[in-house]
XYZ file of C-alpha atoms in Angstrom:
772
model
C 178.621 319.670 68.283
C 175.341 318.116 69.375
C 173.440 320.634 67.231
C 175.596 319.684 64.263
C 174.511 316.039 64.574
C 170.904 317.219 64.751
C 171.420 318.922 61.388
C 172.798 315.647 60.072
C 169.667 313.821 61.264
C 167.482 316.377 59.454
C 169.599 315.988 56.310
C 169.345 312.203 56.570
C 165.550 312.479 56.827
C 165.487 314.536 53.610
C 167.821 312.031 51.955
C 165.509 309.194 53.069
C 162.581 310.843 51.266
C 164.714 311.249 48.135
C 165.898 307.642 48.449
C 162.309 306.410 48.741
C 161.482 308.175 45.476
C 164.457 306.845 43.499
C 164.206 303.415 45.166
C 160.551 302.854 44.326
C 161.216 304.058 40.771
C 163.692 301.210 40.376
C 161.940 298.472 42.335
C 158.509 299.025 40.745
C 159.640 296.598 38.031
C 159.430 293.778 40.627
C 155.656 293.806 40.827
C 154.407 295.813 37.838
C 156.067 294.217 34.806
C 153.860 291.091 34.593
C 150.537 292.907 34.872
C 151.615 295.806 32.637
C 153.186 293.553 30.015
C 150.116 291.321 29.743
C 147.626 294.231 29.985
C 145.590 291.942 32.248
C 143.766 294.841 33.879
C 143.501 298.579 33.408
C 146.448 300.668 34.549
C 144.293 302.346 37.183
C 143.174 299.017 38.705
C 146.750 297.737 38.688
C 148.048 300.830 40.482
C 145.315 300.649 43.134
C 146.137 296.983 43.885
C 149.888 297.679 43.976
C 149.342 300.737 46.184
C 147.351 298.672 48.686
C 150.147 296.078 48.789
C 152.805 298.753 49.347
C 150.788 300.537 52.029
C 150.097 297.381 54.047
C 153.651 296.067 53.610
C 155.216 299.355 54.747
C 153.280 299.397 58.027
C 154.482 295.882 58.946
C 158.133 296.343 57.965
C 159.542 297.376 61.340
C 161.380 294.137 62.023
C 163.575 294.409 58.920
C 165.298 297.641 60.057
C 167.844 295.710 62.117
C 169.696 294.773 58.902
C 170.910 298.359 58.439
C 171.905 298.673 62.106
C 173.778 295.449 62.737
C 173.450 293.088 59.762
C 176.668 294.102 57.965
C 178.978 295.345 60.728
C 179.306 295.043 64.506
C 177.991 298.403 65.819
C 179.406 297.934 69.327
C 182.920 298.386 67.880
C 182.097 301.818 66.442
C 181.624 305.186 68.147
C 178.629 307.463 67.576
C 180.610 309.906 65.376
C 181.800 307.003 63.191
C 178.306 305.508 62.897
C 176.920 308.884 61.739
C 179.597 309.066 59.041
C 178.779 305.518 57.890
C 175.041 306.177 57.615
C 175.520 309.556 55.917
C 177.929 308.039 53.369
C 175.440 305.248 52.640
C 172.499 307.594 52.032
C 174.451 310.042 49.862
C 175.778 307.208 47.717
C 172.488 305.327 47.496
C 170.302 308.069 46.037
C 172.882 308.955 43.373
C 173.523 305.328 42.408
C 169.832 304.390 42.148
C 168.996 307.592 40.291
C 171.737 306.781 37.774
C 170.180 303.373 37.065
C 166.680 304.891 36.878
C 167.856 307.434 34.316
C 169.412 304.614 32.282
C 166.158 302.646 32.548
C 167.969 299.624 34.006
C 166.570 297.606 36.935
C 169.061 297.014 39.728
C 168.885 295.714 43.276
C 168.290 298.145 46.124
C 169.262 295.312 48.468
C 172.660 294.862 46.820
C 173.268 298.607 46.735
C 172.502 299.124 50.449
C 174.486 296.047 51.521
C 177.628 297.033 49.625
C 177.297 300.687 50.625
C 177.105 299.718 54.301
C 180.035 297.360 53.746
C 182.133 299.965 51.897
C 181.516 302.748 54.422
C 182.110 300.384 57.379
C 185.365 299.045 55.869
C 186.587 302.606 55.224
C 185.892 303.647 58.833
C 187.472 300.444 60.124
C 190.674 301.030 58.135
C 190.819 304.602 59.456
C 190.381 303.345 63.051
C 193.070 300.684 62.560
C 195.540 303.142 61.004
C 195.076 305.529 63.939
C 195.516 302.783 66.529
C 198.469 301.194 64.744
C 196.828 297.762 64.518
C 197.118 295.184 61.727
C 194.835 295.486 58.742
C 193.584 291.908 59.124
C 191.654 293.199 62.144
C 189.125 294.622 59.702
C 187.375 291.214 59.733
C 186.632 291.682 63.440
C 184.522 294.747 62.674
C 182.617 293.317 59.709
C 179.954 290.618 59.864
C 181.822 288.572 57.247
C 179.639 285.459 57.570
C 176.498 287.435 56.772
C 178.128 289.353 53.929
C 179.472 286.164 52.302
C 176.068 284.502 52.684
C 174.355 287.454 50.998
C 176.777 287.546 48.045
C 176.616 283.814 47.298
C 172.873 283.723 47.864
C 172.283 286.504 45.357
C 174.554 285.005 42.687
C 172.963 281.581 43.076
C 169.437 283.008 42.934
C 170.106 284.579 39.520
C 170.917 281.214 37.905
C 168.143 279.326 39.705
C 165.486 281.958 38.918
C 166.307 281.923 35.203
C 166.407 278.112 34.975
C 163.230 277.392 36.932
C 161.347 280.222 35.228
C 162.243 278.747 31.834
C 161.304 275.188 32.850
C 157.928 276.052 34.412
C 156.960 278.266 31.459
C 157.913 275.549 28.965
C 155.749 272.990 30.797
C 152.868 275.463 31.191
C 152.897 276.367 27.510
C 153.234 272.734 26.460
C 150.123 271.836 28.482
C 148.039 274.980 27.927
C 149.277 276.341 24.558
C 148.135 279.838 23.536
C 144.506 278.656 23.399
C 144.386 278.352 27.187
C 141.021 280.122 27.417
C 139.403 277.359 25.334
C 140.548 274.617 27.691
C 138.085 272.860 30.032
C 137.148 274.771 33.184
C 138.902 272.249 35.424
C 142.215 272.989 33.652
C 141.955 276.694 34.423
C 140.832 275.898 37.975
C 143.830 273.616 38.544
C 146.258 276.203 37.169
C 144.608 278.965 39.212
C 144.707 276.784 42.336
C 148.417 276.035 41.942
C 149.289 279.650 41.178
C 147.217 281.135 44.006
C 148.523 278.524 46.451
C 152.122 279.464 45.649
C 151.285 283.151 46.056
C 149.460 282.476 49.355
C 152.515 280.583 50.611
C 154.610 283.577 49.562
C 152.363 286.031 51.457
C 152.532 283.931 54.643
C 156.277 283.266 54.577
C 157.723 286.415 53.030
C 155.013 288.996 53.642
C 153.752 288.180 57.146
C 156.802 286.187 58.251
C 159.093 289.188 57.753
C 157.074 291.552 59.953
C 157.875 292.610 63.491
C 154.887 291.007 65.196
C 155.683 287.683 63.488
C 158.763 287.362 65.715
C 156.819 287.641 68.987
C 155.841 284.487 70.895
C 152.184 283.590 71.510
C 150.720 281.031 73.951
C 147.923 280.148 71.506
C 150.441 278.504 69.179
C 152.482 276.692 71.815
C 154.804 279.553 72.674
C 156.186 279.733 69.148
C 156.547 282.870 67.100
C 154.193 283.275 64.154
C 157.185 282.891 61.844
C 158.216 279.594 63.455
C 154.620 278.379 63.425
C 154.259 279.130 59.693
C 157.530 277.370 58.902
C 156.468 274.262 60.851
C 153.012 274.133 59.231
C 154.092 274.466 55.577
C 152.558 271.146 54.478
C 149.150 271.947 55.999
C 149.168 275.538 54.706
C 149.955 274.369 51.170
C 147.437 271.476 51.228
C 144.532 273.507 52.579
C 145.353 276.432 50.280
C 145.504 274.183 47.220
C 142.099 272.598 47.880
C 140.528 275.952 48.738
C 141.926 277.818 45.716
C 141.170 275.046 43.216
C 137.517 274.952 44.335
C 137.268 278.744 44.411
C 138.929 279.042 40.981
C 136.450 276.575 39.524
C 133.527 278.510 41.018
C 134.912 281.789 39.680
C 135.274 280.354 36.172
C 132.033 278.370 36.107
C 129.581 280.680 37.820
C 131.094 284.179 37.751
C 132.491 283.750 34.225
C 135.674 285.514 35.350
C 139.107 285.003 33.825
C 141.071 283.170 36.522
C 144.408 284.181 34.992
C 143.605 287.853 35.566
C 142.751 287.092 39.188
C 146.093 285.300 39.625
C 147.931 288.305 38.175
C 146.125 290.756 40.471
C 146.741 288.674 43.606
C 150.368 288.106 42.571
C 150.936 291.810 42.009
C 149.489 292.575 45.448
C 151.678 289.912 47.071
C 154.931 291.104 45.487
C 154.096 294.747 46.289
C 153.379 293.736 49.898
C 156.679 291.898 50.236
C 158.584 294.669 48.466
C 157.395 297.320 50.916
C 157.638 295.035 53.926
C 161.196 293.908 53.266
C 162.842 296.463 50.961
C 161.770 299.573 52.864
C 164.889 299.067 54.989
C 166.954 299.719 51.853
C 165.628 303.276 51.640
C 165.132 304.481 55.222
C 167.064 301.913 57.295
C 170.253 304.005 57.639
C 168.224 307.106 58.530
C 166.221 305.217 61.168
C 169.465 303.735 62.513
C 171.078 307.174 62.688
C 168.004 308.616 64.442
C 168.025 305.848 67.053
C 171.779 306.300 67.536
C 171.281 310.050 68.032
C 168.446 309.392 70.503
C 170.702 307.126 72.570
C 173.619 309.572 72.395
C 171.509 312.517 73.607
C 169.589 310.491 76.207
C 171.144 310.947 79.690
C 169.628 307.642 80.779
C 171.702 305.843 78.103
C 174.734 308.108 77.866
C 175.018 308.298 81.650
C 178.619 309.561 81.651
C 177.930 312.264 79.073
C 180.584 310.842 76.754
C 181.461 312.831 73.607
C 180.518 311.537 70.155
C 183.996 310.118 69.522
C 183.877 307.982 72.711
C 180.227 306.860 72.941
C 179.976 303.208 71.826
C 176.970 302.219 69.698
C 176.355 298.810 71.243
C 172.670 299.769 71.580
C 172.244 299.384 67.804
C 172.811 295.683 68.149
C 169.630 295.371 70.201
C 166.148 294.934 68.745
C 164.200 298.165 68.375
C 160.804 298.892 66.879
C 160.414 301.627 64.262
C 157.613 304.115 65.019
C 154.491 303.191 63.040
C 153.969 306.826 62.013
C 157.331 306.873 60.219
C 156.459 303.663 58.395
C 153.080 305.093 57.404
C 154.675 308.267 56.009
C 157.215 306.158 54.086
C 154.377 304.060 52.651
C 152.520 307.183 51.476
C 155.669 308.529 49.780
C 156.199 305.201 47.995
C 152.602 305.072 46.781
C 152.716 308.663 45.468
C 156.019 307.942 43.708
C 154.566 304.818 42.120
C 151.715 306.842 40.587
C 153.720 309.768 39.278
C 157.304 308.631 38.595
C 158.132 308.613 34.881
C 161.459 306.949 35.670
C 159.602 304.008 37.220
C 157.733 303.522 33.940
C 161.072 303.731 32.098
C 162.612 300.923 34.183
C 159.495 298.733 33.820
C 159.553 299.327 30.052
C 163.069 297.869 29.807
C 161.974 294.617 31.445
C 158.802 294.398 29.334
C 160.634 295.114 26.061
C 163.218 292.412 26.761
C 160.462 289.837 27.367
C 158.044 290.972 24.646
C 156.558 288.300 22.393
C 156.286 290.707 19.484
C 158.569 293.158 17.768
C 159.704 296.188 19.760
C 162.296 298.865 19.276
C 165.414 297.082 20.508
C 167.252 299.252 23.026
C 170.462 297.258 23.178
C 173.040 296.595 20.492
C 174.436 293.071 19.954
C 177.846 292.257 21.403
C 180.285 289.360 21.100
C 178.895 287.569 24.159
C 175.286 287.778 22.987
C 176.234 286.418 19.547
C 178.118 283.490 21.119
C 175.213 282.616 23.430
C 172.710 282.752 20.574
C 174.882 280.498 18.393
C 175.211 277.983 21.245
C 171.442 278.024 21.797
C 170.823 277.505 18.073
C 173.253 274.577 18.069
C 171.523 272.963 21.049
C 168.146 273.472 19.383
C 169.349 271.749 16.212
C 170.815 268.875 18.251
C 167.476 268.435 20.046
C 165.649 268.273 16.715
C 167.795 265.288 15.704
C 166.935 263.422 18.929
C 163.175 264.012 19.083
C 160.875 262.197 16.644
C 159.452 264.525 13.966
C 155.883 263.868 15.124
C 156.735 264.951 18.686
C 158.556 267.994 17.450
C 155.551 269.020 15.330
C 153.174 268.652 18.297
C 155.451 270.701 20.551
C 155.821 273.421 17.904
C 152.039 273.599 17.567
C 151.640 274.230 21.309
C 154.115 277.124 21.073
C 152.563 278.676 17.976
C 151.178 282.119 18.950
C 147.793 283.171 17.532
C 147.692 285.647 14.654
C 145.980 288.809 15.848
C 145.100 291.411 13.226
C 144.558 294.951 14.392
C 144.423 298.273 12.621
C 147.862 299.851 12.547
C 146.815 302.581 14.948
C 145.831 299.846 17.443
C 149.091 297.852 17.333
C 150.351 299.559 20.488
C 147.389 298.081 22.368
C 148.654 294.502 21.910
C 150.064 292.980 25.123
C 153.774 292.184 25.204
C 152.976 288.652 26.392
C 149.899 286.667 27.337
C 148.207 285.974 30.674
C 149.775 282.523 31.126
C 153.310 283.897 31.020
C 152.396 286.787 33.321
C 150.876 284.358 35.836
C 153.916 282.047 35.647
C 156.241 285.031 36.230
C 154.436 285.949 39.427
C 153.947 282.376 40.596
C 157.574 281.282 40.144
C 159.005 284.494 41.613
C 156.724 284.180 44.633
C 157.671 280.539 45.278
C 161.420 281.121 44.919
C 161.431 284.160 47.204
C 159.261 282.366 49.783
C 161.450 279.221 49.807
C 164.638 281.277 50.120
C 163.087 283.229 52.999
C 161.988 280.073 54.834
C 165.507 278.637 54.435
C 166.984 281.979 55.583
C 168.829 282.405 52.258
C 169.377 286.049 51.243
C 168.444 287.140 47.733
C 167.460 290.172 45.722
C 163.779 290.344 44.793
C 164.704 292.476 41.778
C 167.160 289.921 40.455
C 164.740 287.033 40.998
C 161.732 288.695 39.333
C 163.817 289.954 36.403
C 165.571 286.638 35.750
C 162.309 284.685 36.041
C 160.824 287.000 33.398
C 163.840 286.450 31.143
C 163.692 282.671 31.632
C 159.977 282.499 30.762
C 160.656 284.654 27.684
C 163.308 282.244 26.450
C 161.104 279.192 27.054
C 158.145 280.890 25.368
C 160.234 281.469 22.219
C 159.865 285.222 22.537
C 163.513 285.532 21.575
C 163.323 284.545 17.922
C 165.948 284.777 15.202
C 165.003 288.427 14.609
C 165.411 289.550 18.203
C 167.477 287.006 20.186
C 170.862 288.663 19.763
C 169.432 292.026 20.910
C 167.501 290.581 23.867
C 170.457 288.523 25.102
C 172.647 291.623 24.812
C 170.076 293.469 26.913
C 170.121 290.805 29.627
C 173.941 290.852 29.633
C 173.874 294.637 29.992
C 171.465 294.445 32.923
C 173.486 291.726 34.679
C 176.666 293.708 34.043
C 174.920 296.656 35.662
C 174.287 294.508 38.743
C 178.016 293.862 39.189
C 178.625 297.551 38.609
C 176.085 298.257 41.381
C 178.054 296.183 43.887
C 181.502 297.565 43.026
C 180.430 301.190 42.644
C 178.315 301.056 45.837
C 181.259 299.696 47.842
C 183.946 302.066 46.593
C 181.724 305.163 46.362
C 180.454 304.778 49.931
C 184.006 304.138 51.133
C 185.222 307.305 49.393
C 182.389 309.428 50.799
C 183.045 308.054 54.307
C 186.743 308.907 53.939
C 185.969 312.465 52.804
C 183.486 312.992 55.641
C 186.068 311.750 58.134
C 188.657 314.296 56.921
C 186.552 317.212 58.169
C 182.893 316.414 58.669
C 181.826 320.021 59.316
C 183.175 321.154 55.934
C 182.641 318.020 53.826
C 179.087 317.290 55.025
C 177.471 320.446 53.509
C 179.662 320.248 50.388
C 178.767 316.612 49.651
C 175.100 317.227 50.495
C 174.871 320.149 48.069
C 176.759 318.129 45.438
C 174.326 315.213 45.803
C 171.229 317.369 45.449
C 172.839 319.282 42.580
C 173.427 316.030 40.704
C 169.856 314.873 41.435
C 168.406 318.125 40.103
C 170.622 317.938 37.018
C 169.504 314.337 36.410
C 165.840 315.320 36.804
C 166.208 318.198 34.321
C 167.997 315.964 31.813
C 165.265 313.322 32.147
C 162.537 315.952 31.632
C 164.283 317.229 28.520
C 164.572 313.676 27.208
C 160.830 313.156 27.676
C 160.105 316.450 25.915
C 162.285 315.358 22.994
C 160.371 312.091 22.762
C 157.089 313.983 22.642
C 158.395 316.721 20.322
C 156.041 317.813 17.580
C 158.687 317.457 14.870
C 159.479 313.840 15.773
C 158.975 311.494 12.833
C 155.941 309.204 12.990
C 155.158 305.880 11.317
C 152.821 305.910 8.335
C 149.631 303.956 8.990
C 147.623 304.454 5.802
C 147.262 301.741 3.151
C 146.481 303.900 0.082
C 148.810 305.976 -2.094
C 146.944 309.211 -1.371
C 146.850 308.414 2.358
C 150.605 307.734 2.376
C 151.192 311.016 0.510
C 149.193 312.866 3.130
C 150.797 311.193 6.154
C 154.359 311.311 4.818
C 154.028 315.057 4.239
C 154.390 315.766 7.945
C 157.559 313.657 8.177
C 159.082 315.382 5.165
C 158.222 318.823 6.540
C 159.901 317.854 9.828
C 163.023 316.469 8.142
C 163.326 319.600 6.000
C 162.799 321.867 9.018
C 165.379 320.048 11.140
C 167.737 319.600 8.180
C 167.670 323.359 7.542
C 168.602 324.011 11.179
C 171.377 321.395 11.131
C 172.909 322.759 7.901
C 172.808 326.355 9.173
C 174.358 325.381 12.516
C 177.200 323.576 10.714
C 178.031 326.681 8.667
C 177.664 328.998 11.686
C 179.810 326.671 13.802
C 182.575 326.835 11.198
C 182.295 330.609 10.859
C 182.426 331.225 14.617
C 184.658 328.209 15.384
C 182.055 327.220 17.966
C 182.927 323.670 19.009
C 179.995 323.296 21.439
C 177.484 324.255 18.702
C 179.027 321.729 16.294
C 179.034 319.029 18.974
C 175.357 319.669 19.699
C 174.688 319.657 15.959
C 176.237 316.183 15.630
C 173.839 314.865 18.291
C 170.830 316.418 16.541
C 171.656 314.952 13.148
C 172.394 311.554 14.718
C 168.968 311.607 16.346
C 167.318 312.535 13.039
C 169.169 309.725 11.288
C 168.044 307.203 13.931
C 164.405 308.252 13.472
C 164.626 307.780 9.697
C 166.225 304.352 10.254
C 163.347 303.512 12.588
C 160.873 304.305 9.804
C 162.808 302.053 7.436
C 162.736 299.238 10.007
C 158.945 299.494 9.941
C 158.671 298.854 6.169
C 157.913 295.144 6.654
C 154.824 295.877 8.759
C 153.770 298.715 6.474
C 153.758 296.445 3.430
C 151.977 293.667 5.357
C 149.172 296.107 6.120
C 148.512 297.015 2.472
C 145.595 295.554 0.570
C 145.994 294.231 -3.003
C 144.684 297.433 -4.599
C 147.223 299.657 -2.816
C 150.527 297.865 -3.416
C 151.705 300.932 -5.360
C 151.823 302.815 -2.076
C 154.719 300.608 -0.953
C 156.948 301.653 -3.873
C 156.201 305.299 -3.215
C 156.828 304.995 0.520
C 160.090 303.035 0.071
C 161.396 305.635 -2.384
C 160.481 308.482 -0.026
C 162.312 306.827 2.858
C 165.331 306.235 0.615
C 165.509 309.936 -0.275
C 165.063 310.945 3.374
C 167.941 308.652 4.299
C 170.113 310.192 1.559
C 169.342 313.643 2.977
C 170.218 312.662 6.543
C 173.436 310.957 5.423
C 174.560 314.156 3.680
C 173.683 316.252 6.720
C 175.488 313.780 8.980
C 178.641 313.970 6.865
C 178.621 317.787 6.730
C 178.117 317.950 10.499
C 180.873 315.405 11.137
C 183.586 317.015 8.978
C 182.763 320.481 10.348
C 183.080 319.280 13.929
C 186.269 317.338 13.172
C 187.923 320.405 11.568
C 187.301 322.668 14.571
C 187.918 319.904 17.129
C 191.391 319.311 15.648
C 192.168 323.062 15.795
C 192.820 323.340 12.060
C 193.209 326.691 10.364
C 190.037 328.783 10.145
C 188.319 329.023 6.762
C 189.027 332.202 4.825
C 186.571 335.058 4.914
C 185.722 334.526 1.223
C 184.998 330.832 1.851
C 182.752 331.607 4.837
C 180.949 334.261 2.777
C 180.310 331.805 -0.058
C 179.061 329.111 2.325
C 176.727 331.695 3.876
C 175.352 332.498 0.394
C 174.700 328.812 -0.229
C 173.108 328.484 3.238
C 170.789 331.457 2.596
C 169.702 329.991 -0.742
C 169.159 326.602 0.835
C 167.143 328.192 3.616
C 164.727 329.658 1.078
C 164.483 326.269 -0.649
C 163.879 324.417 2.616
C 161.344 326.968 3.866
C 159.373 326.819 0.606
C 159.489 323.024 0.675
C 158.401 322.865 4.306
C 155.508 325.268 3.697
C 154.328 323.210 0.714
C 154.251 320.004 2.755
C 152.815 321.525 5.926
C 149.947 323.115 4.006
C 149.624 320.097 1.650
C 149.904 322.502 -1.308
C 151.640 319.904 -3.425
C 151.039 321.923 -6.619
C 153.705 324.387 -5.419
C 156.316 321.630 -5.704
C 156.422 322.250 -9.462
C 157.495 325.865 -8.854
C 160.273 324.728 -6.498
C 161.486 322.114 -9.006
C 161.678 324.840 -11.661
C 164.506 326.454 -9.660
C 166.519 323.252 -9.401
C 169.112 324.167 -12.006
C 169.584 327.625 -10.520
C 170.599 326.214 -7.114
C 172.794 323.483 -8.619
C 174.590 326.142 -10.678
C 175.175 328.183 -7.503
C 176.887 325.266 -5.763
C 178.824 324.253 -8.890
C 180.045 327.865 -9.239
C 181.383 327.871 -5.679
C 183.235 324.601 -6.358
C 184.826 326.125 -9.452
C 185.910 329.216 -7.495
C 187.631 327.022 -4.914
C 189.452 325.151 -7.697
C 190.838 328.474 -8.940
C 191.796 329.564 -5.403
C 193.579 326.278 -4.790
C 195.710 326.753 -7.903
C 196.677 330.346 -7.078
C 196.342 331.426 -3.423
C 195.130 328.548 -1.182
C 197.848 327.292 1.173
C 195.915 325.001 3.512
C 195.202 321.445 2.302
C 192.881 320.868 5.291
C 190.780 323.916 4.401
C 190.567 322.840 0.777
C 189.495 319.320 1.738
C 186.861 320.645 4.135
C 185.484 323.200 1.683
C 185.194 320.704 -1.179
C 183.673 318.097 1.163
C 180.950 320.494 2.312
C 180.093 321.712 -1.189
C 180.071 318.253 -2.772
C 177.910 316.877 0.040
C 175.684 319.957 -0.271
C 175.213 319.066 -3.919
C 174.237 315.501 -2.934
C 171.825 316.914 -0.340
C 170.266 319.123 -3.013
C 169.904 316.213 -5.466
C 168.281 313.996 -2.778
C 165.846 316.790 -1.891
C 164.931 317.384 -5.543
C 164.482 313.641 -6.161
C 162.090 313.502 -3.225
C 160.141 316.489 -4.590
C 159.943 314.920 -8.040
C 158.638 311.659 -6.523
C 155.896 313.616 -4.799
C 155.149 315.735 -7.851
C 154.619 312.683 -10.062
C 152.749 310.614 -7.429
C 150.331 313.295 -6.272
C 147.008 313.384 -8.089
C 145.612 316.851 -7.548
C 142.170 315.697 -8.596
C 141.962 313.274 -5.650
C 141.899 314.916 -2.277
C 143.612 312.851 0.441
C 141.394 311.499 3.193
C 141.907 313.598 6.329
C 143.096 311.844 9.454
C 141.616 313.586 12.508
C 144.246 312.341 14.960
C 147.035 313.616 12.737
C 145.376 316.983 12.209
C 145.080 317.530 15.953
C 148.791 317.241 16.275
């Protein structure tokens, strides 16, 4: 049996590596979103600074490992076999839960997940112990550290509200004083802001970064026998005062003599500080259970500790309640894994993108759909805003509005993506406020989630900075509600999932352990493959792209690729619908529905961009807007027809209706073959920019319409004489009538191109488009 537990330790080590990868992917949002969103420095510089913070923080994180061993439950009341089940259940649950959130692109708390997983697994094992011993179920509170658990839950909930409120207030004051023209302010203004920001971050590094390390809890004669942590807490006033004077003077020197942007320096130092604290304090969330299990196994197999040679089911784990240092080599390896993950994880970038999009000052593709709650909150906020306008004098209101008026930045359309999501002031405030709140909570011994604090501060500053305007507020608020809802889901799912896994392991650990381990890695691999496929789809060559030209001929040239792609994908969707009906292949029709929905969303995205397209046009090229709007209208008509055909085909087979007759399938195949020739000719004309060939295709318009009309007439005759299925008749007519609409939309698009294209004027080539 001892060898079996060794295998469990090896498995837990592998799970710890996997948990480090998925954990860093989620928690990267804590320290990357401000610098990435403001584009304060290059991505390479940002990653180097963050990597240094993670590496240093990981090495000094030994003292935090006690949370996993004895922070949630009383280990002395559990046997070695039970402790191994608890830790294994926690690790299996944690990697799957965090990977789920990473795949969704939603930031969640690794602290909350590990706490509730430990709680769920410990409660499950406690209930099993009580049921076997015949004790009362209220005894469960004797096994669980209820005071600590309650403190953690209330601390986290309270921190969410406080972080949002203070973030909003500080940003409102900062913007009111600095406006968006902060770089034009006097040097002393920037120096004062830099001094305050860097002082708060320094305080954070001392209290949260250094104060949470192992050596900070040792007593030293040089400081009166106090621990470094106690010394720092007792010297807060002096630390803050000296830091403020030092940083204000240094900030002024940096601005005056080095001509360096102090806001960028604040963002870099803040990123380093949060990365340091993240690694120093959150590393326990990823490897704590594995380290705890390893130390438990060491005690169990050590004759000097297990002097009586007790079996696993009788050896008490009271040793886990004692302080124990984690080997520095293990911490160093963990730090390296986190740094490598930070550089290469695409899921980390996905999670960071969610936070940045929700706090963006400009227009972004909104990921979340409005819901009833978001609409109510927005209406309340609008009502409060109107009430405030009645109270404040008009002159004051005008001055305040001027301070919050963002500058108009004009860039070429191909450079729009280079605009930052928010400016340096907001990025600095995000880091400063988050650092102060986390440091204060740490000094007061109040538990909180760094993820929740940093995210809610960013949302509060966005609200105060008027980033959530009338065009985006309902979407952004819905996004925040979704993220917060995900946090509650984290707690509940972590608790019950870990409890279930612990119960299954307890049934028969030798059988369930390998099964659950294989299941966990199978799900991880499946998630990784699905994520890779999603990325490939995003980068697909036939994905529709926004038109950036401002002339009619340029729009003709650029739109050609989109039309060729729509025709190519439309041809495939139409053929799959007919083949799915012929073969009664439900999976093909289901996949087809997803493909046409994706195509429709991309066309809608192009239509949403019309405002910016028209804004970019010069006076001499306004005609391009009419052409482009008409083209998008015809593309939308085409996708709507394809969507309807795909939907009714899937519905017919999904409801197990009678199969279409052989003659009906044959006729639909004839129409499909004729359409395939039409689509292929159209696609070739647009891909090669041989727009003169459109005239030849238009010449065959009547021929194809007659083919479809003839099939409709045949079905009318069949219905009157031999057809006995009303569902078949409805389906057949629906497909043919929608096919006719699809044909008309396609021909209208071709005619628009044929009349707009001037063969005597060659379109200006766009090198970046040609490369693709």
